[in-house]
XYZ file of C-alpha atoms in Angstrom:
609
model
C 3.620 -119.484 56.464
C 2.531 -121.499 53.367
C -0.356 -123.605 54.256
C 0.079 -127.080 52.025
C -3.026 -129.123 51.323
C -3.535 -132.871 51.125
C -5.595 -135.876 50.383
C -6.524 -138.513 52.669
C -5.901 -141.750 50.849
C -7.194 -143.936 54.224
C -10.202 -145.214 51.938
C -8.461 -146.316 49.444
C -4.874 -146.614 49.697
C -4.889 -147.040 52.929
C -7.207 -149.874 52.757
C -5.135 -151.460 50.000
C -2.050 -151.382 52.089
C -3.087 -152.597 55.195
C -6.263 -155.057 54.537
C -5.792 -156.172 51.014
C -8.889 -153.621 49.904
C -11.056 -155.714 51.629
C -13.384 -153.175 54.439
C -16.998 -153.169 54.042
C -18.789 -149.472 53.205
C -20.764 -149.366 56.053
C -17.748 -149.707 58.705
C -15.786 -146.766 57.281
C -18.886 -144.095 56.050
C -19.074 -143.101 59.536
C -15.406 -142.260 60.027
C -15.995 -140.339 56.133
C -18.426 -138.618 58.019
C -16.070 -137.627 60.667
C -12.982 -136.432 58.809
C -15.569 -134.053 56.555
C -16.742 -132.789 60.219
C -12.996 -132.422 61.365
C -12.100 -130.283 57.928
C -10.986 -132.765 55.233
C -12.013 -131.872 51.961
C -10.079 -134.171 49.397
C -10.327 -137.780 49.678
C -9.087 -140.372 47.323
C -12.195 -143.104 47.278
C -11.871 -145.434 45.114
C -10.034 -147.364 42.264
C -7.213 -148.986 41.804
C -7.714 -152.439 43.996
C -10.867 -151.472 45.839
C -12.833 -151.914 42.637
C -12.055 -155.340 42.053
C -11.957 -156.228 45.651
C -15.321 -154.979 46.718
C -16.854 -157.540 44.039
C -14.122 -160.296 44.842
C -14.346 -160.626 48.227
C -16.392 -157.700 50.117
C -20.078 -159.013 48.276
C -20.697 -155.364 47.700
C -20.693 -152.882 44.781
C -17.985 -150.405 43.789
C -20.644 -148.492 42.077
C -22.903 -148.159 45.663
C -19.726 -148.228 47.162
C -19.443 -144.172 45.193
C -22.594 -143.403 45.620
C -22.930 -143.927 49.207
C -19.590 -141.973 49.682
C -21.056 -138.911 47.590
C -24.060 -138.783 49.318
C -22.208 -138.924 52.913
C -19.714 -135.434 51.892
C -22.198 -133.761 49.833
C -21.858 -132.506 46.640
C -18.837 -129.961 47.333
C -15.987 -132.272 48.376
C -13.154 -133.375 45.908
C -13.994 -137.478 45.356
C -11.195 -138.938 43.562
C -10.747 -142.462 42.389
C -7.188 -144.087 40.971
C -6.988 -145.688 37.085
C -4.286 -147.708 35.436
C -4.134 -145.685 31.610
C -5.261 -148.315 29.522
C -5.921 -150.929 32.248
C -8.828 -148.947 34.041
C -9.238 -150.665 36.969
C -7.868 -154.168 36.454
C -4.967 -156.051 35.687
C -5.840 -156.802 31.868
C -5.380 -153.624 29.060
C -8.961 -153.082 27.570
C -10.298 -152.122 24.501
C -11.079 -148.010 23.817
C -15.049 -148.551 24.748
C -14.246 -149.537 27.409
C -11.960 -147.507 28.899
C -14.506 -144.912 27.503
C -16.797 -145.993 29.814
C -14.815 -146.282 32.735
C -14.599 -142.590 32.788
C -18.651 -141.925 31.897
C -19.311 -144.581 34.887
C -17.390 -142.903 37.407
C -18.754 -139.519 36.330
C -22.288 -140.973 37.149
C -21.247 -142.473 40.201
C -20.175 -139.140 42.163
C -16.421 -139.094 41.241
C -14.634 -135.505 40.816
C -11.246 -136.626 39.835
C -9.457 -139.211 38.045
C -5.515 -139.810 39.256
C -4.441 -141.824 35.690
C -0.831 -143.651 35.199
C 0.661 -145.930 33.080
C 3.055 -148.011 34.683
C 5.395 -147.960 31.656
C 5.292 -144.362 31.398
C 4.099 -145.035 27.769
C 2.347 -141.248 26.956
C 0.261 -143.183 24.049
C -1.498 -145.128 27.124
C -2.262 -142.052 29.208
C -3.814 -139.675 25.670
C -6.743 -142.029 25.232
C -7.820 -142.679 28.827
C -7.069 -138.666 29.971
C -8.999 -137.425 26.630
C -11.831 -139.982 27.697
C -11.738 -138.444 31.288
C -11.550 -134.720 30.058
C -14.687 -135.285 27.587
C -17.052 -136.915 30.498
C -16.128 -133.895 32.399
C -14.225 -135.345 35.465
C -10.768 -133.559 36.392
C -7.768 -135.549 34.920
C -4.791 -135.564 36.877
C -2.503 -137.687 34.715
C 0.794 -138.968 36.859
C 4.604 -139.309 36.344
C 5.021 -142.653 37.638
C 8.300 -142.772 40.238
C 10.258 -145.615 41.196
C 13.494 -145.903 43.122
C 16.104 -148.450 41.663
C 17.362 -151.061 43.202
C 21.581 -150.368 43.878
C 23.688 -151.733 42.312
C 21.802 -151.794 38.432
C 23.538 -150.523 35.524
C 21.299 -147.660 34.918
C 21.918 -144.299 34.384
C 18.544 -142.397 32.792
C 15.361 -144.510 33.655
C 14.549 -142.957 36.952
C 16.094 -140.070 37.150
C 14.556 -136.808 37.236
C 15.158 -136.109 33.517
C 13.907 -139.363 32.780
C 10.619 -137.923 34.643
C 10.592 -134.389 33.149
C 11.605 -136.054 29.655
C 7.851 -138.025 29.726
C 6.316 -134.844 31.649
C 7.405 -132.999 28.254
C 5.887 -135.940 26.257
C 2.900 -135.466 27.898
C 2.699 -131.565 27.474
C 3.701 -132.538 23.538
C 1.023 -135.027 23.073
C -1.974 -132.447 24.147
C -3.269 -134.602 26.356
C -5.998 -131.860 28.623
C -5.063 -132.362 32.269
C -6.482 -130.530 35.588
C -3.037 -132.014 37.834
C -0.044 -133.432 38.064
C 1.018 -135.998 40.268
C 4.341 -137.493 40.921
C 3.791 -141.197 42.578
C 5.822 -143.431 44.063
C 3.887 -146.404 44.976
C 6.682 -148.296 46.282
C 8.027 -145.204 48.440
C 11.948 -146.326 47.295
C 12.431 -142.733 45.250
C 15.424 -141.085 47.375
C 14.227 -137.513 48.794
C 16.838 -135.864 46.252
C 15.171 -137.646 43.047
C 12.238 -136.514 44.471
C 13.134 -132.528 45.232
C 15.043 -132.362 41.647
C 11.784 -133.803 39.803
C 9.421 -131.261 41.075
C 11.948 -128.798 40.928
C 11.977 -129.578 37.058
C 8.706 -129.733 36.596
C 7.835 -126.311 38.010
C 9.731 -125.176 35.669
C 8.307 -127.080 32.569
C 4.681 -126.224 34.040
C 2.389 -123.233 33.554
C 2.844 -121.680 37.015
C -1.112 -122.230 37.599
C -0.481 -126.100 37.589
C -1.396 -127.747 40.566
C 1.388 -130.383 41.698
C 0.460 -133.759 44.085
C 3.151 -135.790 45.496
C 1.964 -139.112 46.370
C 4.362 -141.920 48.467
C 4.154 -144.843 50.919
C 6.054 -145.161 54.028
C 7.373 -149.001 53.523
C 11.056 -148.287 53.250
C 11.112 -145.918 55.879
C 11.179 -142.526 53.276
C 7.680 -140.766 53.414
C 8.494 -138.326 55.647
C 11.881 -136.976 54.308
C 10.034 -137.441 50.659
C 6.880 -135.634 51.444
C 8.918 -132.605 53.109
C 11.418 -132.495 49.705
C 8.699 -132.425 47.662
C 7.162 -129.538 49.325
C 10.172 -127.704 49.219
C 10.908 -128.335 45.942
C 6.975 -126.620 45.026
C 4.225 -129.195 45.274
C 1.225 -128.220 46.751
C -0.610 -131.140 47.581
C 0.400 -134.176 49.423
C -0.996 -137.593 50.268
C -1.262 -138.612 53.615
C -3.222 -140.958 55.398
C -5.204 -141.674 59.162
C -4.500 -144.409 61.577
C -4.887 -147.381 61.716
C -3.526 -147.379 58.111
C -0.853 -145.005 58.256
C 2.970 -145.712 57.994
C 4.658 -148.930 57.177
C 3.009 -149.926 53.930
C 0.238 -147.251 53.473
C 1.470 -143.396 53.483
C 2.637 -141.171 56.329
C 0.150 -140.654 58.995
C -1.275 -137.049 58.991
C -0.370 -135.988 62.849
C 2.996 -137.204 61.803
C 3.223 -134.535 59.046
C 2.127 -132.302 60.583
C 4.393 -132.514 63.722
C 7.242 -132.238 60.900
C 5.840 -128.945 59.948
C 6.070 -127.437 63.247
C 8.918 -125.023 63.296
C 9.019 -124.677 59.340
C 7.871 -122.103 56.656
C 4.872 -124.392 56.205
C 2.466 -126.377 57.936
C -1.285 -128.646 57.066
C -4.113 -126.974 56.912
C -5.818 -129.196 60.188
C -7.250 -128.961 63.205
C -4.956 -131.386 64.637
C -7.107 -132.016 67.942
C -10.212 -133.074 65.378
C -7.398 -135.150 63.527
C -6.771 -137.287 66.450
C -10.595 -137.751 67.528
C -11.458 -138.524 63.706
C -8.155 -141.343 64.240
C -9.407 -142.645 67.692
C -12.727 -143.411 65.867
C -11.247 -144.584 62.915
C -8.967 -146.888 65.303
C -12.003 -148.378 66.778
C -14.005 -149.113 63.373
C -11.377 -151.115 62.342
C -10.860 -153.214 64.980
C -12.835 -155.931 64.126
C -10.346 -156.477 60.428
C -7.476 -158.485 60.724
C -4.201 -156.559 59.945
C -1.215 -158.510 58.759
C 2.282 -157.895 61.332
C 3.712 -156.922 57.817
C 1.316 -153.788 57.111
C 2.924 -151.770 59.898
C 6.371 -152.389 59.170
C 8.955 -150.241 58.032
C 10.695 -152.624 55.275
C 14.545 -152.083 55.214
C 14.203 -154.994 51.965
C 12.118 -153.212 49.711
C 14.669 -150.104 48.415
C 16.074 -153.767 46.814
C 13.032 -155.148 45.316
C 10.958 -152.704 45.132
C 7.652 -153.504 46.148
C 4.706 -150.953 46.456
C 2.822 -150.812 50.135
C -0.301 -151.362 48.198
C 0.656 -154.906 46.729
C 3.013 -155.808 50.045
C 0.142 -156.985 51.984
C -2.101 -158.313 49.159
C 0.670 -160.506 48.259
C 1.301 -161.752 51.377
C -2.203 -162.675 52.365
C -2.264 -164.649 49.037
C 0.435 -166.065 50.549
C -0.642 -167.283 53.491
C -3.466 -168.199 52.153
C -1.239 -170.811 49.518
C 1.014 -171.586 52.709
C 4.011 -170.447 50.985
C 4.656 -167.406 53.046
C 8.244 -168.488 54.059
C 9.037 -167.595 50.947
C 8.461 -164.027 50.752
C 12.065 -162.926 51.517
C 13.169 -164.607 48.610
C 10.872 -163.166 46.177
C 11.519 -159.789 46.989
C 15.223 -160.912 46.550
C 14.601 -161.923 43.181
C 12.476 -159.072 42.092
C 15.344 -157.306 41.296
C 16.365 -159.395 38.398
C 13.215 -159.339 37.282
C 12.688 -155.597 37.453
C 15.953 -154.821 35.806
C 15.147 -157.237 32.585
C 11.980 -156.582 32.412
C 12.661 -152.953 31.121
C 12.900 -150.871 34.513
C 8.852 -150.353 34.152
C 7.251 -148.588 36.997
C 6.579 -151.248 40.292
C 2.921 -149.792 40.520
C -0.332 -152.339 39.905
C -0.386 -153.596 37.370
C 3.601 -154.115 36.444
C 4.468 -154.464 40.341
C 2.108 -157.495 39.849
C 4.064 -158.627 36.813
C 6.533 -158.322 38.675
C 6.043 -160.299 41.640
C 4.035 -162.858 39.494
C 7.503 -163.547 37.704
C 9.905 -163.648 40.797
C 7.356 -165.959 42.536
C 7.858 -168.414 39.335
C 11.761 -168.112 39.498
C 11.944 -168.815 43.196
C 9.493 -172.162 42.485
C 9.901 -173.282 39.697
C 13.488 -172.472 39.224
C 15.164 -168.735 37.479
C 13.402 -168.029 34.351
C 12.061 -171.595 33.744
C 8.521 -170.206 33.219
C 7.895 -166.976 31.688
C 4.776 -166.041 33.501
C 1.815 -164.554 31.026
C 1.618 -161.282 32.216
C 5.488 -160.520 32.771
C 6.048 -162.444 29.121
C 3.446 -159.872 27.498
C 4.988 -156.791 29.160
C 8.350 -157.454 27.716
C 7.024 -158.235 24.351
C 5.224 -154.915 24.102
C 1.708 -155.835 24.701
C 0.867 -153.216 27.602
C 2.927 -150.620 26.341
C 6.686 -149.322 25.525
C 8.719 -150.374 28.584
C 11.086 -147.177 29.614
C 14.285 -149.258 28.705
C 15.059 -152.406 26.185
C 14.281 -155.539 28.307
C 16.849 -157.803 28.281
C 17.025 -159.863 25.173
C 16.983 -163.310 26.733
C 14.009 -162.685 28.210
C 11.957 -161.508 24.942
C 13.380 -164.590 23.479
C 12.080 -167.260 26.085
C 8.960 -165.132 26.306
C 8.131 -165.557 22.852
C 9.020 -168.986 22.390
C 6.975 -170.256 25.557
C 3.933 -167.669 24.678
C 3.524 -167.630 20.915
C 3.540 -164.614 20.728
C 6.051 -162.161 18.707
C 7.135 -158.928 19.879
C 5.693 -155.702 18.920
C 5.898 -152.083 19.167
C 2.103 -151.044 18.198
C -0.397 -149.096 20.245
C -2.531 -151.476 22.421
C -5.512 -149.713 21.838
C -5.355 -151.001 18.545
C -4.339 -154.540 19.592
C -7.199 -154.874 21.878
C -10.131 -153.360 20.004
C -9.380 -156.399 17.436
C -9.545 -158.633 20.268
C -12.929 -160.486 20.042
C -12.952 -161.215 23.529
C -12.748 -157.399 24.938
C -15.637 -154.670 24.351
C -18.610 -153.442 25.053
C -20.432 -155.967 22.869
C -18.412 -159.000 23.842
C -19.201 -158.289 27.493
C -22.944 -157.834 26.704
C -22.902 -161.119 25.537
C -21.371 -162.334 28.882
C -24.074 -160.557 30.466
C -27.657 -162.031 28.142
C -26.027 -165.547 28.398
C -25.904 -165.720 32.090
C -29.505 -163.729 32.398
C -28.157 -160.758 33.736
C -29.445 -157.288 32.816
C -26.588 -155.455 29.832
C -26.623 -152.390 32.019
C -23.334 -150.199 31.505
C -22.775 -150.664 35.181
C -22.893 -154.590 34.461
C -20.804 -154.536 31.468
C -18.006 -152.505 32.990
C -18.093 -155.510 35.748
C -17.818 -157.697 33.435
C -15.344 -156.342 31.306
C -13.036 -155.634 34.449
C -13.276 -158.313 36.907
C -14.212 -161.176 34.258
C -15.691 -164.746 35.852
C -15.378 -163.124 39.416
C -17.372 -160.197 38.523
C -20.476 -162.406 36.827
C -20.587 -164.717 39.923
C -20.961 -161.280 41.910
C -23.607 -160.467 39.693
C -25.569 -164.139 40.238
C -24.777 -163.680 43.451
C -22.389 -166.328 44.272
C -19.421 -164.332 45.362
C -17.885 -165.802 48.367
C -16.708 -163.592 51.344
C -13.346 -163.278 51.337
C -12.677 -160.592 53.970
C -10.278 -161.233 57.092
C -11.953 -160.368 60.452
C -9.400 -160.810 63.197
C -11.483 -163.434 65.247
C -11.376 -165.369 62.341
C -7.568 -165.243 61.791
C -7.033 -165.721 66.042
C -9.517 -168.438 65.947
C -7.810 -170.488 62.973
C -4.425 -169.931 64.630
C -5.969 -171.041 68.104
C -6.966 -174.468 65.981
C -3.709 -175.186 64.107
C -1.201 -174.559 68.101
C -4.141 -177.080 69.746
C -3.635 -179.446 66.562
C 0.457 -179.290 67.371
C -0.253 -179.731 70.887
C -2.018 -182.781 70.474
C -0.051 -184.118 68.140
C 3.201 -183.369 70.359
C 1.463 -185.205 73.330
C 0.094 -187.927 71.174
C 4.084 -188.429 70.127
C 5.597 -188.575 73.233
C 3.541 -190.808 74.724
C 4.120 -192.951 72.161
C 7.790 -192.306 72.679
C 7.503 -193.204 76.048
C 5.631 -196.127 76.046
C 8.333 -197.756 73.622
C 11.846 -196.723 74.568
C 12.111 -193.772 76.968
C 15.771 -193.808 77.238
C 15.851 -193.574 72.892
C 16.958 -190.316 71.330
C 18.287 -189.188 67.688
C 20.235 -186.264 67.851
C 21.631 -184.159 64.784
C 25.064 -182.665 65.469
C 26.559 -180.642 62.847
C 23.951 -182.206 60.133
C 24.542 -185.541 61.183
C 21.650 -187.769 63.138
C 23.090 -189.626 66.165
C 21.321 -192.400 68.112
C 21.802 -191.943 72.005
C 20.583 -194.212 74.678
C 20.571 -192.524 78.096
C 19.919 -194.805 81.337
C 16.490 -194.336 82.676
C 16.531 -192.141 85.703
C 20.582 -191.285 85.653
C 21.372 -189.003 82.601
C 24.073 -191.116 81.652
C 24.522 -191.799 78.232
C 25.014 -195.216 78.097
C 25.090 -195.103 74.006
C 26.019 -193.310 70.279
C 25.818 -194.662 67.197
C 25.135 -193.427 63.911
C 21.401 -192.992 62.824
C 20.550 -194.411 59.824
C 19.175 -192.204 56.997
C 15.452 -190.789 57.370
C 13.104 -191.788 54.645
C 11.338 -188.731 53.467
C 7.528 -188.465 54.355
C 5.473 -189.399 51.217
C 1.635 -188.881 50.339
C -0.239 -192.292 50.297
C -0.620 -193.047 45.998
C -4.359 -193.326 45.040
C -3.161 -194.444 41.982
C -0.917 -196.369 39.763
C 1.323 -194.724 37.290
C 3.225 -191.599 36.769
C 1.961 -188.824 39.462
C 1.370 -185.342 38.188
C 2.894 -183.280 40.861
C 2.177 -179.357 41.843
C 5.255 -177.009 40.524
C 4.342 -174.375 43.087
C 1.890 -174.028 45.986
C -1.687 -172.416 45.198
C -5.408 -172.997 45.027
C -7.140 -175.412 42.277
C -8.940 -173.281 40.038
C -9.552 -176.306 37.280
C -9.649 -179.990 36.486
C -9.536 -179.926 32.686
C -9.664 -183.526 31.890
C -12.265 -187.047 34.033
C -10.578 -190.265 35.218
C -10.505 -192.354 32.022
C -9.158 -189.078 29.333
C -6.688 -190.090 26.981
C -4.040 -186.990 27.234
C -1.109 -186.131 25.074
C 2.416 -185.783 26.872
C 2.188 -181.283 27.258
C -1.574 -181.355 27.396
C -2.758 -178.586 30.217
C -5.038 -180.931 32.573
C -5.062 -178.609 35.933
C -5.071 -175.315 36.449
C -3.227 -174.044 39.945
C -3.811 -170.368 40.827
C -1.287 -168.246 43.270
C -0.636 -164.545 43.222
C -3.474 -163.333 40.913
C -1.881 -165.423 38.172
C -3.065 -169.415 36.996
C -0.742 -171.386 35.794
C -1.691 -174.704 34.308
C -0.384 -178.167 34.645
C 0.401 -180.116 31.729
C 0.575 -183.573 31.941
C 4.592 -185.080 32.083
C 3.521 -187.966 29.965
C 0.658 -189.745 27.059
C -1.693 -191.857 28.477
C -4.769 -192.363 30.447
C -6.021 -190.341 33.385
C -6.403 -193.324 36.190
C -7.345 -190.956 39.196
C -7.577 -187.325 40.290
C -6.335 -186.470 43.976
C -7.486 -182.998 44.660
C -10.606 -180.797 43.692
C -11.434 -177.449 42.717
C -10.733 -174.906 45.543
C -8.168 -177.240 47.090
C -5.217 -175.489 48.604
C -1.850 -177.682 47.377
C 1.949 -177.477 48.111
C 5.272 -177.721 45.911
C 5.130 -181.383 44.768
C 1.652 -182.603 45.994
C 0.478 -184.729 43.501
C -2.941 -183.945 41.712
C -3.148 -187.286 39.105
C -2.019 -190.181 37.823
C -1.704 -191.120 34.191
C -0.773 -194.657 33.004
């Protein structure tokens, strides 16, 4: 019987999927603890989102964050951490020093292993950042990014297994030194048989030493069937993950696979009575963290978008927290538009992002009325070769409403002529604001931009969801409708209890009923309602919000002359600020809303006369 390995992503993938990144160290080091003492000896730890999130919204450091993990396993147990190619671990493609020291960093800070993907599958974006990880002598394990298409596209090579082994043989001809190979599907929409022929392939194509990790999320109901066709097909590693953040969004739970196994030629390498103590712990430390309904949830929608389990629940907590969460549904129905002219790129962080960014615009602000900056850059060439043409429309309104002409050259090379990216840029940053240039500090800086230098003064709010928090804001908003239901229908009451306005079919009927009898005495046609309006503070023409999200920026003072196009606000929502320009000349007269403000479609922010 063929015993097949695995990582335990809870830490970091899990986390990701099911709180948004956002746990505190000290609440999950004792369950670390635990899992080492049960038998688990490969953990993924950090990267990908919980870098940024630990200094966005935990108040803690990613580097401590490492260190505290190393020093709970010892010095024995494989550490790994998750990087974007040339993106590290943010959403913005950096310059080569940096990404340089991205790998010398995590070296220092306990890390073993390096998972590294490009989202694009563009090979030039995984040599630099794998030779950097090789030469500070942490393993490489450079991926073949997977992704399921949605039915129903005109497509017949990206995403197919010799689309996969085609880049895999790209890889082997570039030289790039690598320890591993993983195939990863972050959305978990790659059908079982993609995945079986893939790794099939790729034995082949591989020296038969190579080790092979398979790597998918449970959110459209797949990991199981995935994770057993990619054992058969040879790999000998798989990702799996503990409850509570196991299944639905985050990967198959590890008791799960293993109860698969029984019966088989293979089976986990666990002590499956440990496994379920280390999960009953694990269970309690997290009960204090609010997890959204969505996290859990087996997603029969996403095979159509797709969307990966680690964004699903980050998105939708930025959603709720812009109160535009009724619009989820049709995001993820757009998405597939987007996905198919944007050049069938990978739905992993940061393209998924991209992604989402761009069908959030087109569901508020109207199809392809705003090329978002991100998306717009991606299908202009400025992260990368996308694995197919995008569609030429879209390169055209992209470049017209960015600036910015298409290219096809390395963006290594665009971005170490970038004056604002570096090493010394950042160290600037960092003596400006009185903060110490430590490596540590300018790799901060460099990744996680304003956010990351208010960590480092120490004014970094606390963004994490505890579930009393979440019950007890829900508890306020039902006893504000339940007043305000009372307060109504006593004043209903009081005026004309026999009254009513019905809507039949669309239609608003007036109906009098005779106190006391339930006969309708009474029906005429109601007249039309006058929509609710906001109160004007000023005179003039209002400058109204295009889509709901938080004020990030006033750019202009009651009494600015502006310029009919001028930006004058800038509205953030889904990692992505957008600003508002002003819809006419003339003279600021008053500002409605503030920084930090949370606004809805067609609020208005201004007035200019």
């Amino acid at each position: 019987m063929k015993k097949i390995k695995f990582m335990d992503v809870s830490f970091r993938d899990g986390f990701q999927s099911c709180y948004g990144a956002r746990v505190k160290t000290d609440d999950f080091l004792p369950v670390l603890q635990a899992a080492v003492d049960a038998g688990t000896d490969n953990f993924e730890i950090g990267g990908g989102a919980r870098f940024q999130s630990l200094y966005f919204y935990c108040q803690e450091d990613a580097f401590d964050m490492m260190d505290a993990a190393r020093k709970v396993v010892g010095p024995d147990i494989n550490l790994q951490t998750l990087s974007r190619g040339a993106n590290v671990v943010g959403l913005v493609s950096q310059s080569r020093d940096i990404i340089d020291l991205h790998a010398k960093m995590f070296k220092k800070h306990g890390i073993t292993t390096i998972r590294n993907f490009d989202a694009l599958m563009d090979v030039r974006n995984l040599a630099y950042s794998g030779q950097c990880i090789h030469n500070a002598g942490v393993k490489h394990q450079v991926v073949i990014a997977l992704m399921g298409l949605p039915p129903g596209l005109n497509e017949k090579y990206c995403h197919t297994p010799q689309f996969y082994l085609d880049r895999l043989k790209e890889i082997l001809d570039a030289g790039i030194p690598f320890d591993s190979v993983a195939f990863k599907d972050a959305s978990g929409t790659t059908t079982p048989r993609i995945v079986f022929d893939a790794i099939k392939g790729a034995r082949k194509i591989l020296p038969p030493e190579t080790i092979i990790q398979f790597h998918t999320h449970d959110t459209a109901g797949m990991g199981v069937a995935c994770n057993f066709a990619a054992i058969e097909a040879g790999a000998d590693i798989i990702d799996l993950s503990m409850a509570p953040v196991s299944g639905g969004t985050a990967e198959v739970d590890l008791l799960t696979m293993w109860h698969r196994l029984r019966g088989t030629d293979y089976t986990l390498d666990i002590d499956h009575e440990k496994i379920i103590e280390v999960e009953a712990m694990f269970i309690d430390q997290m009960e204090k963290y609010y997890m959204p309904p969505e996290a859990k949830e087996v997603n029969p929608l996403i095979p159509f978008s797709p969307m990966p389990g680690g964004a699903l629940t980050a998105n939708t907590q930025m959603m709720r927290d812009n109160n535009s969460l009724h619009l989820f549904p049709e995001v993820i129905r757009n998405m597939r538009e987007v996905v198919a002219k944007g050049g069938f790129g990978s739905s992993v962080t940061p393209v998924s992002q991209f992604y989402f960014q761009q069908a959030f615009a087109n569901t508020v602000q109207g199809k392809w009325k705003k090329i978002t900056e991100s998306y717009g850059k991606m299908v202009l060439g400025y992260f990368g070769k996308t694995p197919a043409v995008p569609d030429p429309e879209i390169v055209k309104l992209a470049s017209e409403q960015l600036a910015l002409e298409p290219t096809t050259e390395d963006v290594h090379d665009i971005n170490d002529r970038n004056p604002e990216l570096g090493v010394e840029y950042n160290k600037k940053i960092l003596e400006k604001e009185g903060l110490p240039a430590t490596d540590e500090n300018i790799f901060i800086s460099a990744t996680c931009g304003a956010k990351g230098i208010a960590f480092l003064k120490g004014d970094a709010p606390l963004g994490i969801r505890y579930k009393k928090d979440v019950e007890a804001a829900a508890s306020a908003k039902q006893e504000t409708k339940a007043s305000t239901k009372t307060e109504s229908s006593a004043s209903k009451s009081s005026s004309s209890p026999g009254n009513y306005t019905v809507t039949v079919d669309g239609k608003a009927y007036n109906v009098t009923v005779a106190e006391g009898s339930g006969a309708v005495q009474a029906v005429t046609p109601a007249a039309a309602a006058t929509p609710a309006s906001k109160e004007p503070t000023g005179e003039g023409v209002p400058v109204e919000a295009a889509m709901p999200g938080n004020v990030v920026a006033i750019e202009v003072e009651v009494g600015d002359n502006v310029n009919e196009g001028d930006d004058v606000l800038v509205i953030e929502a889904m990692k992505m600020e957008s600003p508002v320009k002003a819809p006419k000349s003339g003279t600021v007269i008053s500002i409605d809303v503030s920084p930090g403000d949370t606004v809805a479609t067609g609020d208005t922010l201004m007035f200019i006369a």
